[in-house]
C-alpha cells in the first residue's frame, strides 16, 4: 500500500513538474511583447508631450487626444500580448499582466489635474508595489529566483527608499515614474527573451 502511495505521489510530482516546465516554456514567449510595450510607451510619451505643447490652450481637444492616445496604447499592448500562442497556466499569467499593464499605464497617464492621487510620490509608490506583485506572480509561474529578487527589490527596497527620501525628492517623481515603467518592462522583457533563447539552446543540445 505504501509503495502504491509513493508511486502515485511521484507521478503527481512528475506531472506538476511537467506542467510548470510547459508553463515556463510559454511564459518566455512574452519577452518580445514586453519589449514592444517599452517602445509603445516611449512613443506614447513623445506624442503626449507633443500634444501638451500644442494643445494645452484647447483643453477639450487636449483631453480627447490624451484619452485617445491612452486607449490606442492599451489596445496595441493587448494585441502584442495576444500574439504568442500559449496555453494552460500561461494564459492566466498573460491575462494577469495585461490587466496589470493597463492599470500601471493608465493611472499615471490619466489627463487629470494634479494626478490621480494628487502627489507624484504617491503615484510612484503604487506603481512600484504593482510591479512587485507582477514579478512575484511571474516568479511563481516560472519557479525562477530572479523574479523573486525583483519582487523583493520593488516590494521592499524601493518603497523604503521612497518613504525615506519622499519629502526631499517629490519634485522629481513626476519625471522618474516615466522612466520607472519603461525600465521595468524592459527588464522583464529582456530577461524573458534571454531565458527563451537559453531554453532553445538547451533544447537543441
XYZ file of N, CA and C in Angstrom, residues 6-184:
537
model
N 3.422 5.952 -2.642
C 4.652 6.639 -3.068
C 4.708 6.773 -4.589
N 4.301 5.704 -5.269
C 4.327 5.746 -6.736
C 3.381 6.818 -7.258
N 2.189 6.901 -6.648
C 1.248 7.946 -7.059
C 1.781 9.336 -6.765
N 2.382 9.503 -5.591
C 2.950 10.803 -5.223
C 4.035 11.209 -6.205
N 4.877 10.240 -6.602
C 5.931 10.545 -7.570
C 5.354 10.912 -8.930
N 4.281 10.202 -9.315
C 3.625 10.526 -10.584
C 3.016 11.923 -10.542
N 2.394 12.256 -9.400
C 1.807 13.589 -9.256
C 2.880 14.666 -9.312
N 4.003 14.427 -8.635
C 5.106 15.396 -8.656
C 5.665 15.557 -10.064
N 5.784 14.433 -10.763
C 6.288 14.497 -12.133
C 5.335 15.279 -13.023
N 4.023 15.067 -12.819
C 3.018 15.795 -13.600
C 3.097 17.293 -13.318
N 3.262 17.657 -12.041
C 3.381 19.071 -11.664
C 4.614 19.683 -12.302
N 5.721 18.943 -12.287
C 6.957 19.446 -12.904
C 6.762 19.671 -14.401
N 6.087 18.738 -15.056
C 5.856 18.881 -16.494
C 4.968 20.080 -16.797
N 3.938 20.284 -15.977
C 3.055 21.443 -16.165
C 3.827 22.738 -15.979
N 4.655 22.809 -14.920
C 5.446 24.016 -14.667
C 6.452 24.260 -15.781
N 7.033 23.164 -16.295
C 8.007 23.308 -17.373
C 7.333 23.826 -18.643
N 6.166 23.267 -18.971
C 5.439 23.747 -20.151
C 5.001 25.194 -19.970
N 4.605 25.536 -18.746
C 4.207 26.915 -18.474
C 5.384 27.863 -18.662
N 6.550 27.483 -18.128
C 7.740 28.328 -18.275
C 8.123 28.483 -19.738
N 7.980 27.388 -20.521
C 8.286 27.471 -21.955
C 7.362 28.452 -22.666
N 6.123 28.576 -22.182
C 5.184 29.526 -22.780
C 5.432 30.943 -22.289
N 5.725 31.092 -20.998
C 5.890 32.430 -20.417
C 7.047 33.172 -21.063
N 8.130 32.467 -21.405
C 9.275 33.157 -22.011
C 8.924 33.767 -23.365
N 7.811 33.336 -23.960
C 7.382 33.928 -25.231
C 6.872 35.351 -25.050
N 6.664 35.771 -23.804
C 6.185 37.133 -23.542
C 7.320 38.164 -23.555
N 8.552 37.712 -23.767
C 9.670 38.648 -23.758
C 9.522 39.744 -24.796
N 9.226 39.345 -26.018
C 9.107 40.332 -27.097
C 7.926 41.277 -26.892
N 6.731 40.788 -26.473
C 5.656 41.735 -26.169
C 6.028 42.760 -25.110
N 6.789 42.361 -24.096
C 7.210 43.331 -23.087
C 8.149 44.374 -23.694
N 9.041 43.940 -24.574
C 9.951 44.880 -25.227
C 9.168 45.818 -26.151
N 8.173 45.267 -26.854
C 7.305 46.117 -27.684
C 6.535 47.113 -26.830
N 6.184 46.689 -25.608
C 5.477 47.596 -24.697
C 6.340 48.808 -24.368
N 7.636 48.582 -24.201
C 8.547 49.696 -23.917
C 8.571 50.672 -25.084
N 8.680 50.128 -26.308
C 8.689 51.001 -27.493
C 7.389 51.793 -27.587
N 6.259 51.128 -27.314
C 4.968 51.815 -27.375
C 4.867 52.898 -26.304
N 5.372 52.600 -25.112
C 5.328 53.590 -24.029
C 6.162 54.821 -24.356
N 7.357 54.596 -24.899
C 8.224 55.726 -25.248
C 7.602 56.558 -26.367
N 7.003 55.876 -27.353
C 6.354 56.597 -28.442
C 5.152 57.380 -27.924
N 4.397 56.761 -27.005
C 3.262 57.459 -26.405
C 3.741 58.699 -25.641
N 4.836 58.549 -24.884
C 5.351 59.686 -24.129
C 5.709 60.848 -25.035
N 6.297 60.523 -26.199
C 6.656 61.580 -27.155
C 5.399 62.261 -27.698
N 4.386 61.461 -28.048
C 3.141 62.037 -28.556
C 2.419 62.851 -27.477
N 2.450 62.360 -26.237
C 1.784 63.085 -25.150
C 2.449 64.437 -24.909
N 3.783 64.464 -24.954
C 4.492 65.744 -24.796
C 4.149 66.692 -25.941
N 4.068 66.130 -27.131
C 3.731 66.946 -28.300
C 2.337 67.542 -28.149
N 1.390 66.704 -27.698
C 0.015 67.183 -27.513
C -0.058 68.250 -26.432
N 0.734 68.059 -25.379
C 0.708 69.036 -24.287
C 1.243 70.391 -24.732
N 2.274 70.363 -25.556
C 2.866 71.625 -26.019
C 1.942 72.388 -26.964
N 1.234 71.658 -27.828
C 0.488 72.321 -28.894
C -1.014 72.418 -28.639
N -1.522 71.640 -27.693
C -2.981 71.623 -27.483
C -3.401 72.091 -26.093
N -2.453 72.533 -25.286
C -2.802 72.903 -23.918
C -3.748 74.101 -23.868
N -3.706 74.929 -24.883
C -4.597 76.080 -24.925
C -6.018 75.685 -25.330
N -6.194 74.443 -25.753
C -7.515 73.927 -26.111
C -7.825 72.725 -25.223
N -8.309 72.970 -24.023
C -8.459 71.904 -23.023
C -9.309 70.729 -23.488
N -10.415 70.990 -24.151
C -11.306 69.903 -24.575
C -10.598 69.002 -25.583
N -9.965 69.616 -26.573
C -9.257 68.839 -27.591
C -8.088 68.075 -26.964
N -7.400 68.737 -26.021
C -6.267 68.078 -25.353
C -6.723 66.849 -24.583
N -7.856 66.959 -23.875
C -8.393 65.820 -23.132
C -8.760 64.684 -24.079
N -9.412 64.995 -25.181
C -9.813 63.973 -26.138
C -8.598 63.257 -26.724
N -7.591 64.033 -27.115
C -6.386 63.438 -27.693
C -5.670 62.570 -26.656
N -5.580 63.052 -25.414
C -4.891 62.308 -24.365
C -5.569 60.971 -24.089
N -6.884 61.015 -23.932
C -7.624 59.774 -23.688
C -7.531 58.848 -24.893
N -7.548 59.414 -26.089
C -7.419 58.602 -27.292
C -6.075 57.894 -27.366
N -5.016 58.615 -27.002
C -3.682 58.013 -27.005
C -3.579 56.876 -25.995
N -4.156 57.068 -24.827
C -4.139 56.013 -23.808
C -4.873 54.775 -24.311
N -6.034 54.980 -24.939
C -6.819 53.852 -25.449
C -6.058 53.092 -26.533
N -5.421 53.829 -27.440
C -4.648 53.189 -28.516
C -3.461 52.436 -27.933
N -2.804 53.023 -26.949
C -1.652 52.376 -26.322
C -2.054 51.044 -25.699
N -3.138 51.041 -24.946
C -3.580 49.805 -24.293
C -3.969 48.761 -25.333
N -4.645 49.191 -26.400
C -5.016 48.250 -27.459
C -3.780 47.640 -28.107
N -2.780 48.443 -28.392
C -1.557 47.942 -29.025
C -0.869 46.909 -28.151
N -0.800 47.180 -26.836
C -0.127 46.247 -25.936
C -0.923 44.954 -25.801
N -2.229 45.064 -25.690
C -3.070 43.860 -25.599
C -2.917 43.019 -26.865
N -2.841 43.678 -28.012
C -2.659 42.956 -29.276
C -1.306 42.248 -29.298
N -0.251 42.930 -28.847
C 1.083 42.327 -28.833
C 1.124 41.101 -27.924
N 0.452 41.183 -26.774
C 0.465 40.057 -25.844
C -0.409 38.908 -26.340
N -1.355 39.190 -27.206
C -2.246 38.130 -27.695
C -1.600 37.298 -28.807
N -0.485 37.761 -29.369
C 0.127 37.070 -30.491
C 0.793 35.749 -30.106
N 1.589 35.679 -29.024
C 2.219 34.390 -28.716
C 1.166 33.315 -28.455
N 1.360 32.145 -29.065
C 0.428 31.030 -28.868
C 0.795 30.303 -27.575
N 0.064 30.577 -26.520
C 0.328 29.954 -25.226
C -0.914 29.203 -24.776
N -0.711 28.313 -23.808
C -1.832 27.513 -23.311
C -1.678 27.299 -21.815
N -2.736 26.772 -21.201
C -2.682 26.414 -19.792
C -2.499 27.607 -18.876
N -1.607 27.432 -17.904
C -1.389 28.462 -16.890
C -0.823 29.744 -17.482
N -0.093 29.632 -18.590
C 0.479 30.828 -19.217
C -0.601 31.788 -19.677
N -1.765 31.246 -20.058
C -2.876 32.119 -20.447
C -3.340 32.967 -19.274
N -3.387 32.351 -18.105
C -3.800 33.096 -16.912
C -2.787 34.185 -16.581
N -1.506 33.869 -16.716
C -0.476 34.877 -16.449
C -0.548 36.001 -17.467
N -0.856 35.659 -18.717
C -0.998 36.697 -19.748
C -2.137 37.650 -19.385
N -3.272 37.101 -18.977
C -4.397 37.953 -18.573
C -4.000 38.829 -17.394
N -3.290 38.242 -16.453
C -2.869 38.989 -15.269
C -2.009 40.185 -15.652
N -1.003 39.968 -16.523
C -0.104 41.050 -16.898
C -0.799 42.086 -17.787
N -1.742 41.646 -18.605
C -2.467 42.605 -19.443
C -3.300 43.550 -18.585
N -3.963 42.998 -17.567
C -4.718 43.850 -16.641
C -3.775 44.738 -15.854
N -2.687 44.147 -15.371
C -1.724 44.920 -14.588
C -1.097 46.018 -15.431
N -0.803 45.698 -16.674
C -0.227 46.712 -17.557
C -1.199 47.861 -17.761
N -2.481 47.524 -17.970
C -3.481 48.574 -18.175
C -3.551 49.490 -16.959
N -3.528 48.895 -15.763
C -3.592 49.702 -14.540
C -2.331 50.545 -14.382
N -1.172 49.907 -14.554
C 0.103 50.613 -14.390
C 0.225 51.747 -15.403
N -0.268 51.505 -16.609
C -0.143 52.500 -17.675
C -1.138 53.641 -17.508
N -2.371 53.287 -17.206
C -3.425 54.300 -17.182
C -3.283 55.244 -16.002
N -2.992 54.726 -14.820
C -3.005 55.561 -13.624
C -2.121 56.803 -13.737
N -0.816 56.657 -14.074
C -0.002 57.873 -14.136
C -0.238 58.728 -15.366
N -0.925 58.183 -16.373
C -1.085 58.903 -17.625
C -2.449 59.555 -17.774
N -3.324 59.350 -16.810
C -4.634 59.968 -16.922
C -4.509 61.490 -16.984
N -5.162 62.127 -17.947
C -5.081 63.586 -18.066
C -5.939 64.272 -17.015
N -5.590 64.029 -15.742
C -6.334 64.599 -14.625
C -5.459 65.623 -13.915
N -6.018 66.751 -13.625
C -5.262 67.823 -12.973
C -4.765 67.354 -11.613
N -3.436 67.440 -11.406
C -2.855 67.063 -10.123
C -2.543 65.595 -9.975
N -2.833 64.778 -11.021
C -2.548 63.360 -10.922
C -3.675 62.619 -10.250
N -3.680 61.278 -10.392
C -4.818 60.518 -9.890
C -4.802 60.406 -8.376
N -3.644 60.629 -7.718
C -3.595 60.593 -6.262
C -3.145 61.928 -5.678
N -2.953 62.911 -6.530
C -2.628 64.239 -6.034
C -1.148 64.532 -5.948
N -0.331 63.523 -5.543
C 1.105 63.745 -5.407
C 1.858 62.719 -6.237
N 2.891 63.140 -6.987
C 3.669 62.190 -7.789
C 4.259 61.057 -6.953
N 4.677 61.335 -5.713
C 5.288 60.301 -4.889
C 4.292 59.199 -4.572
N 3.024 59.544 -4.383
C 2.006 58.529 -4.119
C 1.801 57.643 -5.343
N 1.769 58.270 -6.502
C 1.597 57.512 -7.731
C 2.758 56.546 -7.937
N 3.974 57.011 -7.727
C 5.145 56.170 -7.917
C 5.158 55.020 -6.920
N 4.743 55.285 -5.700
C 4.682 54.252 -4.666
C 3.740 53.128 -5.098
N 2.592 53.487 -5.644
C 1.623 52.491 -6.110
C 2.201 51.699 -7.281
N 2.852 52.380 -8.222
C 3.436 51.702 -9.374
C 4.474 50.675 -8.942
N 5.315 51.043 -7.996
C 6.361 50.146 -7.507
C 5.741 48.884 -6.905
N 4.709 49.043 -6.097
C 4.075 47.891 -5.458
C 3.369 47.007 -6.490
N 2.765 47.608 -7.510
C 2.123 46.816 -8.553
C 3.143 45.975 -9.312
N 4.279 46.540 -9.604
C 5.333 45.777 -10.263
C 5.826 44.656 -9.347
N 5.923 44.912 -8.066
C 6.351 43.874 -7.122
C 5.410 42.678 -7.184
N 4.109 42.950 -7.218
C 3.115 41.870 -7.325
C 3.300 41.107 -8.639
N 3.489 41.846 -9.732
C 3.670 41.205 -11.037
C 4.897 40.316 -11.078
N 6.018 40.801 -10.562
C 7.244 39.996 -10.542
C 7.073 38.756 -9.662
N 6.413 38.914 -8.519
C 6.220 37.792 -7.602
C 5.371 36.698 -8.248
N 4.267 37.084 -8.884
C 3.384 36.102 -9.525
C 4.110 35.412 -10.679
N 4.863 36.168 -11.470
C 5.623 35.565 -12.567
C 6.646 34.579 -12.037
N 7.288 34.916 -10.920
C 8.238 34.005 -10.304
C 7.589 32.704 -9.875
N 6.350 32.765 -9.397
C 5.629 31.554 -9.015
C 5.342 30.676 -10.229
N 4.953 31.304 -11.340
C 4.635 30.543 -12.541
C 5.886 29.912 -13.152
N 7.017 30.616 -13.083
C 8.234 30.136 -13.730
C 9.187 29.440 -12.774
N 8.931 29.545 -11.486
C 9.837 28.994 -10.477
C 11.258 29.523 -10.703
N 11.345 30.844 -10.836
C 12.607 31.500 -11.155
C 12.948 32.492 -10.048
N 14.121 32.350 -9.472
C 14.518 33.205 -8.350
C 14.742 34.653 -8.757
N 15.079 34.871 -10.021
C 15.326 36.244 -10.480
C 14.091 37.106 -10.244
N 12.926 36.559 -10.528
C 11.690 37.323 -10.337
C 11.392 37.526 -8.851
N 11.782 36.567 -8.024
C 11.599 36.742 -6.582
C 12.495 37.859 -6.054
N 13.715 37.939 -6.607
C 14.633 39.028 -6.214
C 14.056 40.369 -6.651
N 13.532 40.437 -7.878
C 12.925 41.677 -8.364
C 11.710 42.055 -7.522
N 10.912 41.050 -7.137
C 9.746 41.325 -6.296
C 10.173 41.903 -4.956
N 11.258 41.372 -4.387
C 11.756 41.897 -3.117
C 12.289 43.319 -3.289
N 12.968 43.566 -4.413
C 13.511 44.904 -4.679
C 12.388 45.918 -4.804
N 11.361 45.581 -5.586
C 10.252 46.504 -5.814
C 9.286 46.556 -4.632
N 9.204 45.473 -3.875
C 8.242 45.437 -2.784
C 8.783 45.916 -1.456
N 10.120 45.888 -1.288
C 10.709 46.262 -0.008
C 11.718 47.402 -0.129
N 12.702 47.235 -1.017
C 13.804 48.207 -1.093
C 13.335 49.546 -1.647
N 12.664 49.532 -2.813
C 12.226 50.794 -3.419
C 11.195 51.535 -2.563
N 10.186 50.845 -1.988
C 9.265 51.575 -1.109
C 9.968 52.201 0.092
N 10.960 51.491 0.664
C 11.703 52.059 1.789
C 12.464 53.306 1.362
N 13.027 53.260 0.154
C 13.740 54.418 -0.374
C 12.789 55.593 -0.578
N 11.609 55.300 -1.129
C 10.640 56.362 -1.371
C 10.169 56.994 -0.062
N 9.937 56.155 0.934
C 9.484 56.679 2.221
C 10.566 57.535 2.884
N 11.823 57.137 2.680
C 12.921 57.855 3.326
C 13.219 59.193 2.658
N 13.078 59.250 1.326
C 13.509 60.453 0.610
C 12.362 61.226 -0.043
N 11.130 60.764 0.145
C 9.996 61.435 -0.487
C 9.913 62.927 -0.194
N 10.092 63.367 1.051
C 9.950 64.804 1.322
C 10.902 65.670 0.515
N 12.109 65.129 0.227
C 13.090 65.943 -0.487
C 13.054 65.752 -1.997
N 12.568 64.587 -2.461
C 12.654 64.275 -3.881
C 11.304 64.250 -4.589
N 10.269 64.706 -3.914
C 8.934 64.619 -4.511
C 8.853 65.346 -5.840
N 9.591 66.437 -5.956
C 9.540 67.226 -7.186
C 10.018 66.434 -8.401
N 10.860 65.420 -8.167
C 11.415 64.671 -9.295
C 10.663 63.424 -9.656
N 9.667 63.021 -8.873
C 9.000 61.758 -9.119
C 8.124 61.788 -10.367
N 7.588 62.959 -10.715
C 6.776 63.025 -11.926
C 7.622 62.681 -13.145
N 8.924 62.965 -13.089
C 9.832 62.596 -14.165
C 10.309 61.159 -14.004
N 10.562 60.742 -12.760
C 11.093 59.411 -12.509
C 10.123 58.315 -12.909
N 8.818 58.521 -12.680
C 7.873 57.452 -12.997
C 7.777 57.202 -14.493
N 8.197 58.180 -15.294
C 8.189 57.987 -16.740
C 9.351 57.114 -17.180
N 10.382 56.993 -16.311
C 11.484 56.092 -16.597
C 11.286 54.742 -15.919
N 10.646 54.752 -14.760
C 10.483 53.513 -13.994
C 9.654 52.487 -14.760
N 8.532 52.916 -15.326
C 7.651 51.973 -16.015
C 8.339 51.370 -17.247
N 8.870 52.168 -18.188
C 9.557 51.554 -19.336
C 10.745 50.691 -18.914
N 11.518 51.152 -17.924
C 12.681 50.388 -17.481
C 12.255 49.040 -16.907
N 11.172 49.023 -16.149
C 10.708 47.780 -15.535
C 10.234 46.788 -16.595
